[in-house]
C-alpha angles and dihedrals in degrees: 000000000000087000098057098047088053097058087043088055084056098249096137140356124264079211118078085199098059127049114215112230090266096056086040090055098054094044092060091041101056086034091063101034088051083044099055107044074065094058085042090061102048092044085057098060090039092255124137137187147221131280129033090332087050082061096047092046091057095046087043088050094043099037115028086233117151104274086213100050084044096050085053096043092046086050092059102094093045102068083071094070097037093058088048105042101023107024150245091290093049097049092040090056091035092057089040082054103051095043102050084055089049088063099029086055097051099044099034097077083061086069108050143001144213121222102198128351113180103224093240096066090037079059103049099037091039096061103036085049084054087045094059096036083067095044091054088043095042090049090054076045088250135115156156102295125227114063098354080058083062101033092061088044090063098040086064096044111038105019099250129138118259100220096051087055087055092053103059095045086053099051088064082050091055097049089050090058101064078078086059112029131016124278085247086068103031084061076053092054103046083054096058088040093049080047098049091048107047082056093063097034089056104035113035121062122166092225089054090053112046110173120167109246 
């Protein structure tokens, strides 16, 4: 009977396929907060990482730009092909997303801090925290804009992991970044982005997460 009350509230589907506005919420939410203490660790050793946030990393070390306001600019063009390949719910979730970890990313350093972090381990937890953080977004059918907008796209279309599409794509990223940091931490950098994307390559599948759209 409680059960029962609680699914009628809204607390939680019936459906195992579907997820109510309440379960949504907190999945973007967590999703977000978990993503950008990620982009927090490697920030503070100076690392960066592929796709749209690689971008936004360059243009933040060249630049002194807030990482956060750039991560949402560098996101813009990309809304276009999510309404029109991925609909109005996943771009909806997807700008909610990204916008939530621009601002998480720019207050959260008022609220702890971390005395030393070697750039090997920034690099490692950093992109196994990332990693998560989308695991946690793409199974709300959300996530950071940008490349893993058209990662997913093509995972439902052809068949092709998302992750390995992000990694190629991060790699370029990467080669572009010895203008900006030094090789030292570009060969960071790869690590946290192999990292990042092994742990969606192994771990998401569009046919293990089926989510109505």
């Amino acid at each position: 009977m409680a059960e029962q009350q609680r699914r009628g509230l809204g607390f939680y589907s019936a459906d195992p396929a579907q997820h109510t506005l309440l379960e949504d919420g907190q999945g973007l939410f967590i999703g977000a907060m978990v993503s950008a203490l990620g982009f927090y660790f490697l920030n503070e050793v100076g690392l960066l990482t592929g796709g749209t946030a690689g971008v936004a990393f360059l243009l933040h070390y060249a630049f002194g730009i807030s990482f956060g306001l750039l991560f949402f600019i560098v996101n813009l063009p990309f809304y276009y092909l999510s309404f029109k390949r991925l609909g109005l719910a996943f771009s909806l979730k997807t700008f909610i997303a990204i916008a939530l970890v621009s601002v998480i990313t720019e207050v959260e350093s008022h609220f702890f801090l971390i005395q030393y972090l070697h750039p090997f381990w920034a690099a490692l937890l950093g992109g196994l925290v990332l990693g998560y953080g989308l695991l946690g977004l793409y199974r709300h059918r959300a996530s950071l804009g940008g490349v893993g907008i058209l990662a997913i796209y093509i995972q439902e279309r052809f068949g092709i992991q998302a992750g390995l599409i992000q990694l190629a794509f991060d790699l370029c990223v990467m080669l572009c970044a010895f203008a900006v940091v030094s090789p030292i931490t570009v060969a960071w950098s790869v690590l946290g982005a192999v990292v990042l994307n092994l742990v969606l390559a192994i771990n998401h599948r569009s046919d293990r997460y089926i989510v109505a759209r």
